[in-house]
Amino acid sequence: MFAVIRTGGKQYRVAKNDVITVEKLAGDEGAKLEFGDVLAVGDSKATKFGTPLVEGASVAATVLEQTRGDKIIVFKKKRRHNYRRRKGHRQDLTVLRITDIFADGKKAAAKTAAKTEAKTEAKAKPKTAPKTEAKAKPKAKPAAKKPAAKPKAEAKAKPAAARPAAKPKAKPKAKPEAKPKEK
């Protein structure tokens, strides 16, 4: 049995126990994922296509690892303008193993119901963390503030007498005039 699923803006043809690499999906290693965007489901006898999705069909997968793709070099250039930019990029990827393909929603619904029951039981149990001594200690009092400084306007004002008098500019010396030579 095979299915065509849609994830990360791409379509993948998958079968049971296939290992595929898709765009980054949330989940740690070993997490179970379920894809509801199934575009087609088929086997050797018949194939069922959705409009756009197949009703009740789903695909279950397990996350094998979170990885990154090969480096892609992005190079921009504008000729005769001395403009060149080089940048690298590595895409985040998720490696999945397809565990089950459900053509009808019965099997998938039973498994998801079991998962939701387990989650509600986990939420019902209150988690109490032991208090540590660091949390019990009161915080130290802040240090006393320094007295306010004088306003800048008062600090800059000086009496006129205290300022040194400006020196007069020296006049350039006059050059002596050259006397014409007599013959």
mmCIF file of C-alpha atoms in Angstrom:
data_model
loop_
_atom_site.group_PDB
_atom_site.id
_atom_site.type_symbol
_atom_site.label_atom_id
_atom_site.label_comp_id
_atom_site.label_asym_id
_atom_site.label_seq_id
_atom_site.Cartn_x
_atom_site.Cartn_y
_atom_site.Cartn_z
ATOM 1 C CA MET A 1 0.000 0.000 0.000
ATOM 2 C CA PHE A 2 1.223 3.510 -0.773
ATOM 3 C CA ALA A 3 0.085 7.066 -0.135
ATOM 4 C CA VAL A 4 0.911 10.532 -1.426
ATOM 5 C CA ILE A 5 1.220 13.035 1.436
ATOM 6 C CA ARG A 6 1.777 16.793 1.479
ATOM 7 C CA THR A 7 4.113 18.449 3.986
ATOM 8 C CA GLY A 8 6.373 21.492 3.845
ATOM 9 C CA GLY A 9 4.905 22.598 0.513
ATOM 10 C CA LYS A 10 6.033 19.371 -1.174
ATOM 11 C CA GLN A 11 4.442 16.017 -2.014
ATOM 12 C CA TYR A 12 5.939 12.642 -1.140
ATOM 13 C CA ARG A 13 4.981 9.143 -2.306
ATOM 14 C CA VAL A 14 5.448 6.865 0.717
ATOM 15 C CA ALA A 15 4.935 3.235 1.667
ATOM 16 C CA LYS A 16 5.203 1.430 5.003
ATOM 17 C CA ASN A 17 8.766 1.418 6.481
ATOM 18 C CA ASP A 18 10.018 4.078 4.024
ATOM 19 C CA VAL A 19 12.559 6.586 5.351
ATOM 20 C CA ILE A 20 12.054 10.110 3.986
ATOM 21 C CA THR A 21 13.641 13.505 4.600
ATOM 22 C CA VAL A 22 11.201 16.436 4.839
ATOM 23 C CA GLU A 23 11.248 20.101 5.839
ATOM 24 C CA LYS A 24 11.684 20.699 9.583
ATOM 25 C CA LEU A 25 8.802 19.441 11.731
ATOM 26 C CA ALA A 26 8.363 19.922 15.471
ATOM 27 C CA GLY A 27 9.208 16.854 17.516
ATOM 28 C CA ASP A 28 12.149 15.160 19.183
ATOM 29 C CA GLU A 29 13.684 11.853 18.158
ATOM 30 C CA GLY A 30 11.191 9.024 18.655
ATOM 31 C CA ALA A 31 8.134 11.293 18.524
ATOM 32 C CA LYS A 32 5.070 10.035 16.653
ATOM 33 C CA LEU A 33 3.584 12.233 13.916
ATOM 34 C CA GLU A 34 0.411 11.860 11.906
ATOM 35 C CA PHE A 35 -0.197 13.411 8.491
ATOM 36 C CA GLY A 36 -3.806 14.198 7.588
ATOM 37 C CA ASP A 37 -2.966 15.800 4.230
ATOM 38 C CA VAL A 38 -3.223 12.607 2.164
ATOM 39 C CA LEU A 39 -3.726 13.327 -1.547
ATOM 40 C CA ALA A 40 -3.933 9.726 -2.779
ATOM 41 C CA VAL A 41 -4.042 6.190 -1.350
ATOM 42 C CA GLY A 42 -3.591 3.010 -3.346
ATOM 43 C CA ASP A 43 -2.410 -0.556 -3.630
ATOM 44 C CA SER A 44 -1.821 -2.963 -6.496
ATOM 45 C CA LYS A 45 -5.587 -3.269 -7.203
ATOM 46 C CA ALA A 46 -6.995 0.265 -6.936
ATOM 47 C CA THR A 47 -6.014 3.843 -6.268
ATOM 48 C CA LYS A 48 -8.179 6.475 -4.599
ATOM 49 C CA PHE A 49 -7.516 10.149 -5.306
ATOM 50 C CA GLY A 50 -8.788 12.989 -3.112
ATOM 51 C CA THR A 51 -10.437 16.251 -4.121
ATOM 52 C CA PRO A 52 -8.048 17.650 -2.835
ATOM 53 C CA LEU A 53 -7.685 15.284 0.177
ATOM 54 C CA VAL A 54 -8.797 11.686 0.723
ATOM 55 C CA GLU A 55 -11.509 11.650 3.436
ATOM 56 C CA GLY A 56 -10.460 9.816 6.612
ATOM 57 C CA ALA A 57 -7.026 8.799 5.308
ATOM 58 C CA SER A 58 -3.892 9.428 7.339
ATOM 59 C CA VAL A 59 -0.248 8.392 7.515
ATOM 60 C CA ALA A 60 1.641 7.737 10.779
ATOM 61 C CA ALA A 61 5.389 8.333 11.056
ATOM 62 C CA THR A 62 8.155 8.312 13.658
ATOM 63 C CA VAL A 63 10.887 10.978 13.873
ATOM 64 C CA LEU A 64 14.311 9.368 13.454
ATOM 65 C CA GLU A 65 16.421 12.529 13.706
ATOM 66 C CA GLN A 66 16.546 16.307 13.291
ATOM 67 C CA THR A 67 19.336 17.248 10.890
ATOM 68 C CA ARG A 68 20.520 19.885 8.422
ATOM 69 C CA GLY A 69 20.968 19.658 4.678
ATOM 70 C CA ASP A 70 24.033 20.372 2.572
ATOM 71 C CA LYS A 71 25.296 23.938 2.331
ATOM 72 C CA ILE A 72 23.939 25.939 -0.580
ATOM 73 C CA ILE A 73 25.931 28.953 -1.780
ATOM 74 C CA VAL A 74 23.873 32.017 -2.737
ATOM 75 C CA PHE A 75 25.889 34.400 -4.929
ATOM 76 C CA LYS A 76 24.599 37.752 -6.208
ATOM 77 C CA LYS A 77 26.431 39.904 -8.718
ATOM 78 C CA LYS A 78 25.730 43.053 -10.719
ATOM 79 C CA ARG A 79 28.231 43.430 -13.494
ATOM 80 C CA ARG A 80 30.164 46.669 -13.877
ATOM 81 C CA HIS A 81 28.927 47.903 -10.475
ATOM 82 C CA ASN A 82 31.507 46.210 -8.206
ATOM 83 C CA TYR A 83 28.636 44.434 -6.382
ATOM 84 C CA ARG A 84 29.188 40.873 -5.185
ATOM 85 C CA ARG A 85 27.545 39.112 -2.243
ATOM 86 C CA ARG A 86 28.233 35.531 -1.144
ATOM 87 C CA LYS A 87 26.057 33.844 1.447
ATOM 88 C CA GLY A 88 25.673 30.210 2.579
ATOM 89 C CA HIS A 89 22.509 28.436 3.743
ATOM 90 C CA ARG A 90 21.768 25.056 5.357
ATOM 91 C CA GLN A 91 18.129 23.949 5.527
ATOM 92 C CA ASP A 92 16.782 22.312 8.701
ATOM 93 C CA LEU A 93 15.392 18.842 7.925
ATOM 94 C CA THR A 94 13.563 16.013 9.700
ATOM 95 C CA VAL A 95 14.166 12.347 8.888
ATOM 96 C CA LEU A 96 10.992 10.213 9.228
ATOM 97 C CA ARG A 97 10.144 6.514 9.081
ATOM 98 C CA ILE A 98 6.607 5.781 7.847
ATOM 99 C CA THR A 99 4.993 3.330 10.290
ATOM 100 C CA ASP A 100 1.393 3.003 9.057
ATOM 101 C CA ILE A 101 -0.914 4.080 6.257
ATOM 102 C CA PHE A 102 -4.627 4.263 7.089
ATOM 103 C CA ALA A 103 -7.021 4.372 4.136
ATOM 104 C CA ASP A 104 -10.050 4.833 6.405
ATOM 105 C CA GLY A 105 -10.192 6.865 9.595
ATOM 106 C CA LYS A 106 -11.111 3.952 11.913
ATOM 107 C CA LYS A 107 -7.614 2.739 12.809
ATOM 108 C CA ALA A 108 -6.142 6.231 13.017
ATOM 109 C CA ALA A 109 -8.991 7.471 15.219
ATOM 110 C CA ALA A 110 -8.506 4.574 17.671
ATOM 111 C CA LYS A 111 -4.799 5.309 18.061
ATOM 112 C CA THR A 112 -5.308 9.069 18.453
ATOM 113 C CA ALA A 113 -8.035 8.468 21.059
ATOM 114 C CA ALA A 114 -5.591 6.359 23.087
ATOM 115 C CA LYS A 115 -2.993 9.126 22.846
ATOM 116 C CA THR A 116 -5.426 11.815 24.029
ATOM 117 C CA GLU A 117 -6.449 9.648 27.006
ATOM 118 C CA ALA A 118 -2.815 9.258 28.010
ATOM 119 C CA LYS A 119 -2.288 13.029 27.761
ATOM 120 C CA THR A 120 -5.345 13.809 29.918
ATOM 121 C CA GLU A 121 -4.158 11.355 32.592
ATOM 122 C CA ALA A 122 -0.742 13.013 32.609
ATOM 123 C CA LYS A 123 -2.351 16.450 33.000
ATOM 124 C CA ALA A 124 -4.580 15.220 35.844
ATOM 125 C CA LYS A 125 -1.577 14.312 37.979
ATOM 126 C CA PRO A 126 -0.283 17.530 39.586
ATOM 127 C CA LYS A 127 3.447 17.970 39.423
ATOM 128 C CA THR A 128 4.913 19.392 42.623
ATOM 129 C CA ALA A 129 8.500 20.505 42.561
ATOM 130 C CA PRO A 130 10.399 20.497 45.869
ATOM 131 C CA LYS A 131 11.237 23.986 47.055
ATOM 132 C CA THR A 132 14.922 24.761 47.178
ATOM 133 C CA GLU A 133 16.677 26.917 49.711
ATOM 134 C CA ALA A 134 17.587 29.467 47.057
ATOM 135 C CA LYS A 135 13.926 30.255 46.454
ATOM 136 C CA ALA A 136 13.167 30.527 50.187
ATOM 137 C CA LYS A 137 15.847 33.166 50.905
ATOM 138 C CA PRO A 138 14.607 36.774 50.904
ATOM 139 C CA LYS A 139 16.272 39.139 48.481
ATOM 140 C CA ALA A 140 18.842 41.652 49.740
ATOM 141 C CA LYS A 141 17.756 45.267 50.147
ATOM 142 C CA PRO A 142 18.909 47.651 47.407
ATOM 143 C CA ALA A 143 21.751 50.046 48.269
ATOM 144 C CA ALA A 144 20.913 53.632 49.251
ATOM 145 C CA LYS A 145 20.837 56.097 46.368
ATOM 146 C CA LYS A 146 23.492 58.816 46.012
ATOM 147 C CA PRO A 147 22.421 62.451 46.465
ATOM 148 C CA ALA A 148 21.425 64.207 43.276
ATOM 149 C CA ALA A 149 24.141 66.114 41.414
ATOM 150 C CA LYS A 150 23.944 69.851 40.731
ATOM 151 C CA PRO A 151 22.160 70.829 37.547
ATOM 152 C CA LYS A 152 24.524 71.334 34.617
ATOM 153 C CA ALA A 153 23.377 74.915 33.961
ATOM 154 C CA GLU A 154 24.671 76.065 37.349
ATOM 155 C CA ALA A 155 27.949 74.207 36.995
ATOM 156 C CA LYS A 156 28.790 75.826 33.620
ATOM 157 C CA ALA A 157 28.008 79.424 34.628
ATOM 158 C CA LYS A 158 31.222 81.376 35.388
ATOM 159 C CA PRO A 159 31.575 85.052 36.200
ATOM 160 C CA ALA A 160 32.832 87.187 33.328
ATOM 161 C CA ALA A 161 35.905 88.423 35.293
ATOM 162 C CA ALA A 162 37.190 84.904 35.801
ATOM 163 C CA ARG A 163 37.475 84.312 32.094
ATOM 164 C CA PRO A 164 40.838 85.187 30.549
ATOM 165 C CA ALA A 165 40.818 88.110 28.171
ATOM 166 C CA ALA A 166 41.170 87.346 24.518
ATOM 167 C CA LYS A 167 44.600 88.087 23.073
ATOM 168 C CA PRO A 168 44.667 90.589 20.238
ATOM 169 C CA LYS A 169 45.729 89.159 16.899
ATOM 170 C CA ALA A 170 49.166 90.149 15.766
ATOM 171 C CA LYS A 171 49.313 92.171 12.551
ATOM 172 C CA PRO A 172 51.507 90.744 9.815
ATOM 173 C CA LYS A 173 54.809 92.561 9.348
ATOM 174 C CA ALA A 174 55.059 94.690 6.264
ATOM 175 C CA LYS A 175 57.647 93.624 3.734
ATOM 176 C CA PRO A 176 60.139 96.236 2.710
ATOM 177 C CA GLU A 177 59.605 97.438 -0.813
ATOM 178 C CA ALA A 178 62.248 96.573 -3.328
ATOM 179 C CA LYS A 179 64.058 99.571 -4.821
ATOM 180 C CA PRO A 180 64.589 99.590 -8.548
ATOM 181 C CA LYS A 181 68.202 99.210 -9.625
ATOM 182 C CA GLU A 182 69.827 102.077 -11.485
ATOM 183 C CA LYS A 183 72.213 101.740 -14.347
#
